[in-house]
Coordinates of C-alpha atoms in Angstrom, one line a residue:
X1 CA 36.6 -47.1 92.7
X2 CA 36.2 -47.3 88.9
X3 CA 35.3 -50.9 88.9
X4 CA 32.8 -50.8 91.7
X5 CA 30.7 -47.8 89.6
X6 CA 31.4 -50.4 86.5
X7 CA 29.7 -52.8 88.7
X8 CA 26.9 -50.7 90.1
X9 CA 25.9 -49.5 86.5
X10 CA 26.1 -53.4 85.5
X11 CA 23.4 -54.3 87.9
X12 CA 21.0 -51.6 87.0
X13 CA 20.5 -52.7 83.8
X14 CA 19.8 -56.0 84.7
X15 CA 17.0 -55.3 86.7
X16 CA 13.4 -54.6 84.8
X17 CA 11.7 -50.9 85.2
X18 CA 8.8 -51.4 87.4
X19 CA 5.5 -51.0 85.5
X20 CA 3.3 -48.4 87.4
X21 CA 0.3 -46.7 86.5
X22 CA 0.5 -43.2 84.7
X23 CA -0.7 -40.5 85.8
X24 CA -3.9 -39.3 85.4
X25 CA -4.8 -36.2 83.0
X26 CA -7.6 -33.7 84.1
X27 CA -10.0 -32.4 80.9
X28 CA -9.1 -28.5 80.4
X29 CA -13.0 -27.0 79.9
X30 CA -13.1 -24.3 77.3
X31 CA -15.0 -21.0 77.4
X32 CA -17.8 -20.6 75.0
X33 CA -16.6 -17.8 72.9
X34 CA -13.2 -18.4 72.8
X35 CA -12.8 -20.0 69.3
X36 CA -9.7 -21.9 70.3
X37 CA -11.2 -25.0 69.0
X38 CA -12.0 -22.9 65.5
X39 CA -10.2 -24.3 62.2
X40 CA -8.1 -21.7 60.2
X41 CA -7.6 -21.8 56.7
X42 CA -4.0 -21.9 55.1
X43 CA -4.4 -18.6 52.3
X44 CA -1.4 -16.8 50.5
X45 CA -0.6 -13.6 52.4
X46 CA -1.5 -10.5 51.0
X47 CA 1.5 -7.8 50.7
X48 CA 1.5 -4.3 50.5
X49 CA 2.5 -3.2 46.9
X50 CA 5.7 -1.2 46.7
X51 CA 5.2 2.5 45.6
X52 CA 6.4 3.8 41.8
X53 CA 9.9 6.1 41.9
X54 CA 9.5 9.6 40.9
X55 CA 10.8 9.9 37.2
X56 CA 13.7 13.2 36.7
X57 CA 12.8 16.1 34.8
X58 CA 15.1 16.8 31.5
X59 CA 17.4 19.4 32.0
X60 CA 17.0 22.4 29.3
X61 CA 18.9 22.6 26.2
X62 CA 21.2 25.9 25.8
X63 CA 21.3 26.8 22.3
X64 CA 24.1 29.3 21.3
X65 CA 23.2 32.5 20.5
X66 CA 22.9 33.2 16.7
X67 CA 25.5 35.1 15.0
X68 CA 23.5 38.5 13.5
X69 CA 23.6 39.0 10.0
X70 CA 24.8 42.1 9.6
X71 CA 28.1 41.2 11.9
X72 CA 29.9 38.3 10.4
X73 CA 32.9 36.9 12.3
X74 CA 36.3 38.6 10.6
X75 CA 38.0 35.2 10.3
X76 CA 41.6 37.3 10.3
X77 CA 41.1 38.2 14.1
X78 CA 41.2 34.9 15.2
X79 CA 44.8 34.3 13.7
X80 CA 48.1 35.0 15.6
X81 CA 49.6 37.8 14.5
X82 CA 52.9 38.2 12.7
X83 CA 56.6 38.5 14.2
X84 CA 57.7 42.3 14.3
X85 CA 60.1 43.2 12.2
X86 CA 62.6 46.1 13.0
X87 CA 64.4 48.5 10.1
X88 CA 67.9 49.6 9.9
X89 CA 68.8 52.7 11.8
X90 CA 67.7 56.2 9.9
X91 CA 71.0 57.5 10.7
X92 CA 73.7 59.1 13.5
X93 CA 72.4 61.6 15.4
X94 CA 74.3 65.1 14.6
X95 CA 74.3 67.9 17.0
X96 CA 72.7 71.4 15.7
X97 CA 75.4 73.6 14.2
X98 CA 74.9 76.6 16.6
X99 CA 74.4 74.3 20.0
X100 CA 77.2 75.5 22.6
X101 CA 80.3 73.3 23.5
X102 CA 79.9 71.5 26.7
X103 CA 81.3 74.4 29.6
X104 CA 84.8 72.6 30.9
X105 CA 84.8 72.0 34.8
X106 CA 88.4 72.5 35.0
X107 CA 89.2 69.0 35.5
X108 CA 91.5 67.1 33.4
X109 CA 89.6 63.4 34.3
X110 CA 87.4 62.0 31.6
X111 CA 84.8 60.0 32.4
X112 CA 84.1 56.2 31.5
X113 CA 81.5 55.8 28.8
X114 CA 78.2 55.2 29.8
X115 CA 77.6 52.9 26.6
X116 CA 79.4 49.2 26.8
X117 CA 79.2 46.5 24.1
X118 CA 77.3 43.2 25.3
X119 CA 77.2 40.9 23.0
X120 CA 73.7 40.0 21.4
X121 CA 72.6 36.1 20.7
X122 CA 72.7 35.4 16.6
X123 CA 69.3 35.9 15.5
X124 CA 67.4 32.5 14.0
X125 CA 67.7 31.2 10.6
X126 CA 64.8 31.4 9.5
X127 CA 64.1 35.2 9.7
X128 CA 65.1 37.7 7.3
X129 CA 65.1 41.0 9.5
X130 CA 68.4 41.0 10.8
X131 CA 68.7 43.4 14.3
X132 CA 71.5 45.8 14.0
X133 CA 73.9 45.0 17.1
X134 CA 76.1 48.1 17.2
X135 CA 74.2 51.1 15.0
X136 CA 76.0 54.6 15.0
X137 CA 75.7 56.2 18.0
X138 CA 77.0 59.7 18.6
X139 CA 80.1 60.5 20.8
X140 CA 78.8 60.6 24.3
X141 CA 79.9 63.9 26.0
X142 CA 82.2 64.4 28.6
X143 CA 80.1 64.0 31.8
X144 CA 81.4 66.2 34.7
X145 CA 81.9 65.1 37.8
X146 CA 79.4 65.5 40.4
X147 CA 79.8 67.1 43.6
X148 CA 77.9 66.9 47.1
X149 CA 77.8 70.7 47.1
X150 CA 77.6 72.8 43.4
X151 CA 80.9 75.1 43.1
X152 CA 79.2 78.7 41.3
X153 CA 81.6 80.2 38.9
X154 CA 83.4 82.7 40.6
X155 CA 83.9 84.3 37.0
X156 CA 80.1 84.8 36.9
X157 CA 77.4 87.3 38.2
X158 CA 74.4 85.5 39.5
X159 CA 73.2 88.4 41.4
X160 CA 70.2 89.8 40.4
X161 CA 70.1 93.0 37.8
X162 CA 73.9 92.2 37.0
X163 CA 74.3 93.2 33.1
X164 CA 76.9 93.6 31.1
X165 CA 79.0 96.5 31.7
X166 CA 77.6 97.0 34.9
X167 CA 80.3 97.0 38.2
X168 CA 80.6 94.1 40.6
X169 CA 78.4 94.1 43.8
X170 CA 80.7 93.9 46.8
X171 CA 80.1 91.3 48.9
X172 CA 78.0 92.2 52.2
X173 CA 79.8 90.4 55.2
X174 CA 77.1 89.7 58.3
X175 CA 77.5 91.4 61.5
X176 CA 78.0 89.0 64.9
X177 CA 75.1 89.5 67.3
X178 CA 75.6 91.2 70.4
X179 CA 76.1 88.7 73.6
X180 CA 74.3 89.5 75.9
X181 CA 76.0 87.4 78.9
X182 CA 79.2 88.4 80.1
X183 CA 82.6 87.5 78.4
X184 CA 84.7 85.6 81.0
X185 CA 88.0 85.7 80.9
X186 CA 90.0 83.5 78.7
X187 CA 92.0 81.8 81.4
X188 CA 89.2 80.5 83.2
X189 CA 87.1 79.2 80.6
X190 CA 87.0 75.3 80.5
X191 CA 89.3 73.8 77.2
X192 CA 89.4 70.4 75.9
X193 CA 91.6 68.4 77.4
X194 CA 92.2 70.7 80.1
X195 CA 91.4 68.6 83.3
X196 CA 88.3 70.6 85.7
X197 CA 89.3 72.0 88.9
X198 CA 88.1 70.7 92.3
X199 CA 86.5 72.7 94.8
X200 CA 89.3 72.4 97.0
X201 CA 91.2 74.3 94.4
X202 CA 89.1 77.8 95.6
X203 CA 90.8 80.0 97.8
X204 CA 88.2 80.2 100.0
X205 CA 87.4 76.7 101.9
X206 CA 83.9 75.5 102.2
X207 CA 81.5 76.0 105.3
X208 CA 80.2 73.6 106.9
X209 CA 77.3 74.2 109.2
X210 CA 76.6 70.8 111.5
X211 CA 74.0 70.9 114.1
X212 CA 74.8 71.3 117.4
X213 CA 73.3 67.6 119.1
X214 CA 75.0 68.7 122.7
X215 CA 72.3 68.2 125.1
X216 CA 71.0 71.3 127.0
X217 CA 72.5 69.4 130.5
X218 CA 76.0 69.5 129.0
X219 CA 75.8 72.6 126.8
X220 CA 74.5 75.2 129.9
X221 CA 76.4 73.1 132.3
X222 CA 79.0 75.2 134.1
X223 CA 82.6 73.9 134.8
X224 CA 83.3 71.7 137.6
X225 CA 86.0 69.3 138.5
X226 CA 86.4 67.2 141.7
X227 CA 89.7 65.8 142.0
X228 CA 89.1 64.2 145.1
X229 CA 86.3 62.3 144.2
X230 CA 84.2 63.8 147.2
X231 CA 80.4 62.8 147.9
X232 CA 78.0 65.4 145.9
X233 CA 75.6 67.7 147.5
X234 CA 73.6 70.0 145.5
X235 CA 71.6 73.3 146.7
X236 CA 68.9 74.0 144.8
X237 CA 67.0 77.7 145.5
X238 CA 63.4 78.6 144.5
X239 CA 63.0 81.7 142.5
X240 CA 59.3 82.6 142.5
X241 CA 59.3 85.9 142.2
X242 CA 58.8 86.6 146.0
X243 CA 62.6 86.9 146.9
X244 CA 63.9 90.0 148.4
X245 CA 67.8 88.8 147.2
X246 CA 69.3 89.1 143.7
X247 CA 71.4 87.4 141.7
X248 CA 74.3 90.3 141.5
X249 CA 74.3 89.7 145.5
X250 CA 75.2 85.9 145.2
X251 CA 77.7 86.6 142.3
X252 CA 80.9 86.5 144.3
X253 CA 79.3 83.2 146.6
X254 CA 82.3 80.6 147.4
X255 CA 80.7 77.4 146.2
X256 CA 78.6 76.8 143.4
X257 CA 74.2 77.5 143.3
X258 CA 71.7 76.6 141.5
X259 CA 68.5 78.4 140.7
X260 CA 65.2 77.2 139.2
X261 CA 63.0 80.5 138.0
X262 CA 59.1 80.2 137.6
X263 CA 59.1 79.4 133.7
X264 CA 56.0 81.4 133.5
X265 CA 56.8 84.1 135.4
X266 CA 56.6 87.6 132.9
X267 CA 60.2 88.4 133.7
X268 CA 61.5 85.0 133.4
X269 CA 63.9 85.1 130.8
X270 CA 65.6 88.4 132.1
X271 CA 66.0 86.7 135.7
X272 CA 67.3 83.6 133.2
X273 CA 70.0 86.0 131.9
X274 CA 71.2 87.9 135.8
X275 CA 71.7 84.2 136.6
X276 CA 73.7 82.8 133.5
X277 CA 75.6 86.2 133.8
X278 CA 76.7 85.5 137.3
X279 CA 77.8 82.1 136.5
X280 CA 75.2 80.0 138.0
X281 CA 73.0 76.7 136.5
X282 CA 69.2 77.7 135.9
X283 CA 66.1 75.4 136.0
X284 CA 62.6 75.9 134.7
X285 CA 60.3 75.4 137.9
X286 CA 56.9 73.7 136.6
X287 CA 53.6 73.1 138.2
X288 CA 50.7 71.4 136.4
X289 CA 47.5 72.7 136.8
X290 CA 44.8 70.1 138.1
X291 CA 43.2 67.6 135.8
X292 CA 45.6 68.3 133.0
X293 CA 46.2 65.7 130.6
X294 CA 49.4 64.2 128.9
X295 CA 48.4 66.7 125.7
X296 CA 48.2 69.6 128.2
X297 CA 51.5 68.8 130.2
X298 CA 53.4 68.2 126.9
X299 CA 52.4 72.4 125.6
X300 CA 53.2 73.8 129.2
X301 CA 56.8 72.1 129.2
X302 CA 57.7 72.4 125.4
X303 CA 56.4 76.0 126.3
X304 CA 58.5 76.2 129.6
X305 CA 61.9 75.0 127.8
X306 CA 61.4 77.6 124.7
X307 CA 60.8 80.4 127.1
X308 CA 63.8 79.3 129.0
X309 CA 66.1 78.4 126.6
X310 CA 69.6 78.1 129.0
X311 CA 68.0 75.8 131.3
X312 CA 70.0 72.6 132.5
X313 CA 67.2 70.8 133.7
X314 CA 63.3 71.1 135.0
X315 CA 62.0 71.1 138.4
X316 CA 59.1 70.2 140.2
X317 CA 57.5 73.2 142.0
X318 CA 56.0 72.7 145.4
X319 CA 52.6 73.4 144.3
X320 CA 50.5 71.1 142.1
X321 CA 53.9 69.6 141.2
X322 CA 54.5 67.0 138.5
X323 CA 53.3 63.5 139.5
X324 CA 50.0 63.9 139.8
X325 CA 49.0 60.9 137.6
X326 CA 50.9 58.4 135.8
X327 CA 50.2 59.3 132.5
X328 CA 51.3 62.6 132.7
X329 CA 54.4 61.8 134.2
X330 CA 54.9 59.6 131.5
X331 CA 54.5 62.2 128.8
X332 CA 56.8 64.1 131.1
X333 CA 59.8 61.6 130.8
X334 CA 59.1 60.8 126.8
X335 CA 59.9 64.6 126.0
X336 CA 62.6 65.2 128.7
X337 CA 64.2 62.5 126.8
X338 CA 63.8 64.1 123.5
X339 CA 64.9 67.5 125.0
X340 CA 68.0 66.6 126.8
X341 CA 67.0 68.3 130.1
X342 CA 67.4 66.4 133.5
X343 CA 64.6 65.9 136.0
X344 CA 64.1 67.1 139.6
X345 CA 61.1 65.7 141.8
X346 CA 60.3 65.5 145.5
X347 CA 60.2 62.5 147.1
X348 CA 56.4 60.6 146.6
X349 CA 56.0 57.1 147.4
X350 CA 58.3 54.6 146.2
X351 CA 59.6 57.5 143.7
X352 CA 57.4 55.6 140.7
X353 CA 57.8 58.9 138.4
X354 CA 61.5 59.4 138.7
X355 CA 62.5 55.2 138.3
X356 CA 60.1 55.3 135.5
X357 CA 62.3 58.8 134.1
X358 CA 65.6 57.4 134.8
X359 CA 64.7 54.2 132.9
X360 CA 63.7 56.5 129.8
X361 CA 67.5 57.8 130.1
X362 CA 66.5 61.1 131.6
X363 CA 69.0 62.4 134.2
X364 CA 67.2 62.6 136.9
X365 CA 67.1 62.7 140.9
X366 CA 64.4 63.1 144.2
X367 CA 65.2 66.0 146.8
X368 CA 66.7 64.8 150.2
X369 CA 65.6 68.0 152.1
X370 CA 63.4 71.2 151.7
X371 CA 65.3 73.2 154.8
X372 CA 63.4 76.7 155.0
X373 CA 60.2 75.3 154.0
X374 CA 58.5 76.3 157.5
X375 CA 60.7 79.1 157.4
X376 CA 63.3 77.9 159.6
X377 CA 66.3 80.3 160.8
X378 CA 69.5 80.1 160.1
X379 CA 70.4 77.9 162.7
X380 CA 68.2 75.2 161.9
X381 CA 69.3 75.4 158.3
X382 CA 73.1 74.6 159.3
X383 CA 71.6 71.9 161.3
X384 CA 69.8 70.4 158.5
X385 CA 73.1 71.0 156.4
X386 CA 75.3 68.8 158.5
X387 CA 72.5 66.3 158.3
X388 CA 72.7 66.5 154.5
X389 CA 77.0 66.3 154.6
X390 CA 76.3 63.1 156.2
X391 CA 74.0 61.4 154.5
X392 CA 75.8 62.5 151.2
X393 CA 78.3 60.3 152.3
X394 CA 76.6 57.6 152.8
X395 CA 75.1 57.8 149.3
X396 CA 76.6 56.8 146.2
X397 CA 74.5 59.4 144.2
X398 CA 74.9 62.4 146.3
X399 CA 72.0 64.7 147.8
X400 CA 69.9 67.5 147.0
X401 CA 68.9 70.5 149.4
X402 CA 66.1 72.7 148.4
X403 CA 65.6 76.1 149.7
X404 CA 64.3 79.7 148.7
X405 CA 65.6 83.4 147.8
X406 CA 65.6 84.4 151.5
X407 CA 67.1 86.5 153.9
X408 CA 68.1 84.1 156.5
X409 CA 68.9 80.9 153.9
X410 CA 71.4 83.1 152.0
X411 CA 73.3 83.7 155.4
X412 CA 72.8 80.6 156.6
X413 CA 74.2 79.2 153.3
X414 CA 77.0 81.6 153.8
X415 CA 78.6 80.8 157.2
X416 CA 78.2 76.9 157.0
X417 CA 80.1 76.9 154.0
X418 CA 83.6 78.0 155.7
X419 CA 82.7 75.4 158.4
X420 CA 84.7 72.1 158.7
X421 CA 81.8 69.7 157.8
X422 CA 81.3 71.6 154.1
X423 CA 84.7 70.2 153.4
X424 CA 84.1 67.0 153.5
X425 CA 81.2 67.4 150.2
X426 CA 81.6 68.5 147.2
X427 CA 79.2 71.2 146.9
X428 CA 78.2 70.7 142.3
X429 CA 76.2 72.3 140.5
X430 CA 72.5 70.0 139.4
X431 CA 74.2 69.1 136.0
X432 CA 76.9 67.4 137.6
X433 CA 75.3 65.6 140.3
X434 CA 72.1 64.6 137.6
X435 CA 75.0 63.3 135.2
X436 CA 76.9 61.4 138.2
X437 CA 73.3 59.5 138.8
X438 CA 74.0 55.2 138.5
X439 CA 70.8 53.2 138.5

């Protein structure tokens, strides 16, 4: 490759440039005017001169001031002055002839002298004063001790208008106030080192006052026991005021009632008391009036339970009753459980009110049978009796009968309780069949 371009550049030279014409060159016209044809003439350049520089001013001479005539300089006060020289002592000081001896404090101690030698540096050659190191001094007295508190001299009368000759002041001693709280005896003040009693010391012991948190089902509940562990069955009469029967007629009754009085009635709490007395249960019968609201059915049942204070549980009267909407049955379980009371209803629907109640923790049950709503005689109460017997076995949470303060219930009552079918129940009180209640 490198001998080939050797080659190549070889033959290039020999060959001769070929002689061609050259090109042709246009003539450029000039404008008239234009002076670019015009000569110039070579002169010097002119430059700007350069400006002077401002000359400084001469600063002013200070002359000192002259010295006046009349005051010439005293030459001797500008020279140092001369070394001090000190004398010899005058001479011991001497105590006046009538000053007083020192008084004696009665103490035998003397005290150090104040004044100690220290030895003084030899004073130069060259000076002449000599500086007396250890001049006369007088005998330094006796200095007493001091004390943090001044004894007086018992010897001497400081009290005012004490003279000579005069007799001695006695000494005034200063009364104790009165006390005006009471002296306690001296055995049962506190001493140091004596250890402090305890409370449980006191011969009296301590009361205690605890709140009662029974709830009013179990603390008005009367006593029942069912050894046999018989199906319950509950009777439940109506006390409104219109029954011709009274409690002291039902007192010596051979199983037990219970009664629910109108809580508004005016002689509610005395027809409360017969009952209690006797030794039957008592409920608060409560109807709502219609349209009342949660607000309205929580005052009329706080207001039924404080009028009827011995009351086991509430019960639905057979008026307006107590389900008539939701949300007042719903205010109606919330204070039933804050009460403690149990819960009677008749049977509505699917029983909404009372599942709701029971699911709040309120003891609480749904009337099987009203028997004497229609008024029915005696007969037909037995019969709807027997019907209750049996279906009170069939249930695990017993039955509830319902009737009224009437003639012809209170004998039916009567008579089919020494029949054969009562004995196969046990006829409870509410409390006991409420509190029996499994969901």
């Amino acid at each position: 490759m490198i001998v080939s371009g050797l080659g190549i550049g070889a033959m290039s030279l020999m060959y001769p440039l070929r002689d061609g014409p050259a090109p042709k060159t246009g003539a450029v016209e000039v404008p008239a005017g234009s002076d670019f044809e015009g000569k110039r003439e070579d002169t010097q350049p002119t430059l700007p001169g350069g400006e002077a520089a401002p000359k400084p001013a001469e600063a002013p001479k200070i002359e000192p001031p002259a010295t006046e005539a009349g005051n010439p300089v005293n030459e001797d006060a500008t020279q140092p002055a001369s070394k001090p020289e000190t004398g010899e002592p005058e001479g011991t000081l001497t105590p006046p002839a009538d000053a007083a001896p020192p008084a004696e404090t009665g103490r035998d101690d003397t005290a150090p002298s104040p004044v100690t030698e220290v030895d003084q540096p030899a004073a130069p050659a060259g000076d002449d004063a000599r500086i007396s190191t250890d001049p006369a001094q007088p005998a330094a007295p006796e200095a007493p001790e001091e004390k943090a508190f001044p004894e007086q001299d018992k010897a001497a009368d400081v009290s005012p208008g004490a003279e000579d000759g005069a007799p001695p002041v006695p000494p005034q001693r200063a009364e104790p106030l009165p006390s005006v709280t009471d002296e306690e005896p001296e055995a049962e003040r506190p001493r140091i080192g004596t250890p402090a009693g305890s409370l449980t010391d006191k011969d009296e012991p301590a009361q205690v006052v605890t709140e009662d948190t029974t709830p009013p089902i179990r603390a008005n509940a009367v006593a029942f026991e069912n050894p046999e562990a018989k199906p319950l069955m509950s009777v439940i009469l109506l006390d409104d005021g219109t029954g011709s029967v009274g409690a002291e007629a039902l007192a010596a009754f051979p199983y037990p009632l219970t009664f629910a009085v109108d809580a508004f009635a005016p002689d509610a709490p005395d027809r409360m008391a017969r009952y209690r007395a006797a030794g039957f249960e008592v409920m608060a019968l409560l109807d709502m009036p219609q349209g009342a609201t949660p607000a309205d059915a929580e005052t009329l049942l706080r207001g039924a339970l404080n009028k009827l204070p011995e009351t086991v549980a509430v019960m639905e009267g057979d008026a307006t009753g107590l389900q008539e909407t939701k949300p007042v049955s719903d205010q109606l379980a919330a204070i039933l459980t804050e009460t403690g009371h149990g819960l009677v209803l008749f049977p509505k629907g699917l029983n909404t009110a009372q599942k709701l109640a029971a699911k709040e923790g309120v003891p609480s049950a749904t009337v099987f049978r009203d028997f004497d709503g229609k008024e029915q005689d005696a007969q037909v109460i037995r019969r709807f009796l027997d019907q209750a017997a049996f279906k009170a076995r069939q249930e695990e949470n017993g039955v509830i009968m319902l009737g009224r303060m009437r003639p012809d219930t209170i004998s039916a009552l009567l008579l089919w309780g020494l029949q054969d079918r009562a004995s196969s129940v046990a006829l409870a009180p509410i409390s006991a069949l409420l509190l029996a209640q499994k969901p």
